[in-house]
C-alpha positions as MATLAB code, in Angstrom:
seq = 'MSKILEASRAGALSAPAHRPFRLGAFMERESVFSWLMLTPPLLFLLAFLGYPFIYGVYLSFFHKEVARAASFVGFGNFVKLYNDPIFWQAVRNTIIFTGVATIFKASGGLAMALVMNQSFKMKSVTRAALLLPFIVPTVLSTVAWQWILDPGMGLFNRLLVVSGLATTGPSWLGNPTMAMISIIMVNTWRGLPFFGISILAGLQTIPVDLHESATIDGAGTWGRFRYVTLPSLMPVILIVTVFSIVITFFDFQLVYVLTGGGPANSTHLMATYAYSLSMGAGQMGLGSAVALSMVPVLGLLLVALTLFVRKD';
ca = [
      78.971   42.574  -19.527;
      76.119   42.629  -17.032;
      73.659   41.668  -19.761;
      75.795   38.626  -20.617;
      75.880   37.534  -16.941;
      72.112   37.978  -16.533;
      71.483   35.958  -19.685;
      73.736   33.171  -18.489;
      72.013   33.138  -15.048;
      68.551   33.042  -16.638;
      69.653   30.106  -18.800;
      70.986   28.273  -15.785;
      67.734   28.816  -13.849;
      65.506   27.751  -16.742;
      67.458   24.514  -17.374;
      66.078   21.599  -15.270;
      68.523   20.380  -12.642;
      69.225   16.706  -13.114;
      69.890   15.014   -9.828;
      70.901   11.346   -9.580;
      68.310    9.058   -8.015;
      69.221    8.083   -4.480;
      67.275    5.281   -2.853;
      68.145    6.481    0.665;
      66.802    9.964    0.053;
      63.694    8.550   -1.646;
      62.973    6.278    1.334;
      63.407    9.179    3.760;
      60.550   11.150    2.205;
      57.695   11.394    4.687;
      55.020   10.233    2.252;
      57.068    7.256    1.029;
      58.033    6.202    4.552;
      54.399    6.452    5.713;
      53.183    4.190    2.903;
      55.959    1.715    3.574;
      54.831    1.459    7.195;
      51.138    1.250    6.270;
      51.419   -1.315    3.484;
      52.129   -4.491    5.571;
      49.195   -3.997    8.007;
      46.900   -2.984    5.124;
      47.795   -6.147    3.194;
      47.301   -8.206    6.352;
      43.866   -6.667    6.978;
      42.813   -7.157    3.361;
      43.954  -10.788    3.323;
      42.665  -11.954    6.701;
      39.749   -9.587    7.392;
      38.666   -7.993    4.141;
      38.552  -11.142    2.013;
      36.642  -13.289    4.590;
      34.155  -10.456    5.154;
      33.505   -9.946    1.439;
      33.269  -13.702    0.885;
      30.819  -13.940    3.790;
      28.658  -11.201    2.248;
      28.780  -13.114   -1.052;
      27.787  -16.414    0.583;
      24.874  -14.851    2.451;
      23.046  -14.401   -0.872;
      23.582  -18.005   -1.963;
      22.294  -21.381   -0.909;
      25.634  -23.036   -0.278;
      26.148  -26.371    1.384;
      29.509  -27.979    2.049;
      30.936  -29.790   -1.020;
      28.005  -28.654   -3.196;
      27.641  -25.951   -5.815;
      26.207  -22.626   -4.701;
      22.887  -21.325   -6.081;
      21.790  -17.701   -5.905;
      18.788  -17.132   -3.615;
      18.920  -13.345   -3.137;
      17.486  -12.436    0.259;
      16.153  -15.979    0.733;
      18.556  -16.732    3.598;
      17.501  -13.581    5.471;
      13.801  -14.418    4.970;
      14.474  -17.896    6.347;
      16.217  -16.384    9.368;
      13.307  -13.986    9.927;
      11.058  -17.023   10.399;
      13.601  -18.907   12.512;
      12.779  -18.746   16.270;
      16.279  -19.924   17.241;
      17.787  -16.962   15.378;
      15.635  -14.494   17.318;
      16.509  -16.278   20.543;
      20.196  -15.915   19.649;
      19.660  -12.176   18.982;
      17.908  -11.763   22.339;
      20.608  -13.759   24.129;
      23.370  -11.700   22.496;
      21.814   -8.394   23.583;
      21.196   -9.607   27.148;
      24.652  -11.182   27.390;
      26.389   -8.053   26.069;
      24.328   -5.556   28.072;
      24.412   -7.268   31.470;
      28.074   -8.309   31.235;
      29.134   -4.794   30.168;
      27.244   -3.169   33.071;
      28.848   -5.560   35.571;
      32.295   -5.085   34.072;
      32.004   -1.282   34.027;
      30.766   -0.983   37.624;
      33.161   -3.646   38.928;
      36.078   -2.213   36.982;
      35.409    1.281   38.388;
      35.348   -0.108   41.935;
      38.519   -2.107   41.260;
      40.308    0.976   39.922;
      39.290    3.114   42.919;
      40.666    0.461   45.309;
      43.864   -0.018   43.291;
      44.442    3.747   43.323;
      44.846    3.685   47.100;
      48.129    2.984   48.888;
      48.359   -0.358   50.671;
      50.855   -3.141   51.167;
      51.593   -5.529   48.267;
      49.733   -3.256   45.843;
      51.961   -4.276   42.922;
      51.413   -7.996   43.578;
      47.665   -7.433   43.843;
      47.604   -5.531   40.542;
      49.503   -8.341   38.826;
      47.151  -10.967   40.271;
      44.093   -9.059   39.063;
      45.437   -9.199   35.518;
      45.481  -13.004   35.477;
      41.948  -13.451   34.040;
      42.907  -11.217   31.136;
      46.249  -12.962   30.537;
      45.186  -16.619   30.689;
      43.977  -17.920   27.275;
      40.183  -17.929   26.995;
      39.878  -21.634   26.195;
      42.112  -22.624   29.121;
      40.270  -20.480   31.664;
      36.888  -21.627   30.306;
      37.849  -25.286   30.737;
      38.746  -24.452   34.350;
      35.319  -22.841   34.782;
      33.711  -26.010   33.410;
      35.225  -27.858   36.360;
      34.242  -25.114   38.832;
      30.612  -25.220   37.611;
      30.374  -29.010   37.359;
      27.171  -30.135   39.170;
      28.839  -33.128   40.856;
      32.515  -32.345   41.485;
      32.483  -28.587   40.882;
      33.975  -26.151   43.385;
      30.810  -24.053   43.765;
      28.516  -26.978   44.540;
      31.019  -28.587   46.900;
      31.280  -25.299   48.843;
      27.483  -25.089   49.032;
      27.206  -28.655   50.335;
      30.150  -28.445   52.782;
      28.928  -25.134   54.216;
      25.443  -26.611   54.714;
      23.723  -23.997   52.552;
      22.311  -26.709   50.268;
      22.125  -30.470   50.122;
      22.734  -30.496   46.372;
      23.995  -27.667   44.221;
      22.225  -26.313   41.139;
      22.978  -27.491   37.636;
      24.904  -24.408   36.576;
      25.214  -25.371   32.919;
      22.217  -27.732   32.587;
      19.468  -25.214   33.367;
      18.730  -22.528   30.709;
      18.560  -19.639   33.195;
      21.567  -20.767   35.229;
      23.552  -21.398   32.041;
      22.949  -17.810   30.873;
      23.914  -16.494   34.328;
      27.046  -18.644   34.234;
      28.310  -17.388   30.874;
      27.647  -13.773   31.939;
      29.526  -14.416   35.199;
      32.542  -15.933   33.435;
      32.626  -13.162   30.827;
      32.465  -10.541   33.593;
      35.310  -12.261   35.464;
      37.405  -12.274   32.322;
      36.707   -8.681   31.233;
      36.923   -7.000   34.639;
      40.718   -6.374   34.523;
      40.391   -4.586   31.163;
      38.029   -2.043   32.724;
      39.975   -1.867   36.002;
      43.397   -1.186   34.493;
      42.065    1.268   31.892;
      40.100    3.291   34.453;
      43.063    3.172   36.865;
      45.232    4.759   34.161;
      42.587    7.483   33.797;
      42.444    8.015   37.566;
      46.170    8.671   37.752;
      45.920   11.491   35.202;
      43.472   13.540   37.315;
      45.371   16.508   38.853;
      45.562   16.418   42.642;
      44.776   20.149   42.665;
      41.189   19.436   41.600;
      40.575   17.227   44.624;
      42.271   19.729   46.938;
      40.138   22.577   45.584;
      36.980   20.501   46.030;
      38.005   19.663   49.620;
      38.567   23.363   50.389;
      35.100   24.085   48.981;
      33.646   21.627   51.474;
      33.216   18.521   49.308;
      33.424   15.193   51.090;
      34.481   11.833   49.703;
      31.245   11.342   47.758;
      31.256   14.951   46.562;
      34.801   14.664   45.203;
      33.878   11.429   43.431;
      30.596   12.819   42.066;
      31.852   16.200   40.852;
      35.578   15.646   40.170;
      36.534   12.000   39.695;
      33.569   10.677   37.713;
      33.343   13.567   35.176;
      37.092   13.324   34.582;
      36.816    9.579   33.970;
      33.827    9.694   31.611;
      35.887    9.853   28.357;
      37.929    6.822   29.449;
      34.833    4.914   30.589;
      33.089    5.669   27.276;
      35.979    4.404   25.148;
      36.470    1.272   27.256;
      32.726    0.578   27.240;
      32.518    0.832   23.446;
      35.464   -1.538   23.058;
      33.936   -3.936   25.568;
      30.568   -3.925   23.764;
      32.249   -4.799   20.484;
      34.362   -7.582   22.021;
      31.493   -9.031   24.076;
      29.012   -8.844   21.204;
      31.288  -10.968   19.028;
      32.320  -13.331   21.844;
      32.495  -16.907   20.629;
      35.147  -18.965   22.407;
      33.778  -18.653   25.924;
      30.213  -19.716   25.093;
      31.234  -22.369   22.583;
      33.579  -24.086   25.054;
      31.394  -23.647   28.156;
      27.923  -24.552   26.866;
      28.138  -24.974   23.088;
      24.931  -22.915   22.877;
      22.934  -25.305   25.062;
      20.978  -26.477   26.816;
      18.263  -26.471   24.120;
      19.830  -23.445   22.330;
      19.220  -21.303   25.441;
      22.731  -19.769   25.426;
      23.251  -19.520   21.687;
      24.703  -16.144   20.756;
      24.680  -14.919   17.170;
      28.340  -15.899   16.782;
      27.850  -19.453   18.077;
      24.640  -19.895   16.073;
      26.396  -18.762   12.874;
      29.176  -21.277   13.562;
      26.665  -24.015   14.373;
      24.821  -23.472   11.082;
      27.981  -23.140    8.986;
      30.236  -25.817   10.452;
      27.751  -28.030   12.263;
      24.915  -28.193    9.742;
      27.006  -27.354    6.669;
      24.707  -24.442    5.712;
      27.414  -21.981    4.724;
      25.042  -19.454    3.150;
      22.633  -19.414    6.084;
      25.472  -19.185    8.602;
      26.985  -16.276    6.683;
      23.600  -14.519    6.753;
      23.527  -14.846   10.577;
      27.058  -13.461   10.814;
      26.200  -10.567    8.498;
      23.114   -9.795   10.611;
      25.400   -8.958   13.523;
      26.785   -5.865   11.784;
      23.624   -3.651   11.758;
      22.623   -4.790   15.272;
      26.020   -3.768   16.608;
      25.829   -0.506   14.663;
      22.463    0.334   16.261;
      23.866   -0.412   19.727;
      26.851    1.878   19.192;
      24.708    4.691   17.753;
      22.302    4.431   20.707;
      25.199    4.552   23.173;
      26.736    7.569   21.436;
      23.413    9.452   21.407;
      22.872    8.625   25.081;
      26.312    9.954   26.057;
      25.935   13.133   23.961;
      22.548   13.750   25.514;
      24.116   13.755   28.956;
];
């Protein structure tokens, strides 16, 4: 009898169990649910980022003008850029613009966060007001800055004349040096809240016990900042700085609206120069080569920053 039961059990175990397909159970599987969530953003990235990037790489190896057939030139566009002084000026401008604006934003954002971390009246209103540059659309705020920097009716020059500091104000956007200073100033104004709020969030995660222990050990205000606050904030500052470098390096709207790359190409960044060649001059292949040249330059900047931080 026992042998018959064991044989029947073995047969039941060996036979594959046929379960009806249930869509609900299938959708609840972790792997299926993960792919369902990932598919829409992946398709979006492929359609609106992947395809333009690949098409730009393709165009950079062709001589392509608007409404004309493309002809393969290999690295001809890059050789032409190598001998183009405006391209090298745009590279130099981009590095200066990104480096100086990032330093100002990082130092100003750290100071802003330290002040906002203190207790004072109307702190919430002040925090909300400081976010305004980050909230207002770039084009709208840049048009406002065009009025502020206007040589005749601009706010800055009127303040200089009314206060008696100058009889006539400088041409903020008409002089090459002042134009570069102006776009760095506006970019710093716009990016400061990003640093300030991010570092403030990092400040509020530092345990109070660390500051109390440092105070007991005899550390003053500077000592607590130097040995407790700053080391604790370094991971946050590094991440925010990397993001800021990427965003500033590819900045286009601010410079295009404020100066259009002028005067005399003195404020052209790589992004505005690529647009000027592609859309202004109709040289799609050459413009794509400029845009593609931004990738290795940005990669070198990020690698240098990472090595510098690891060294410290």
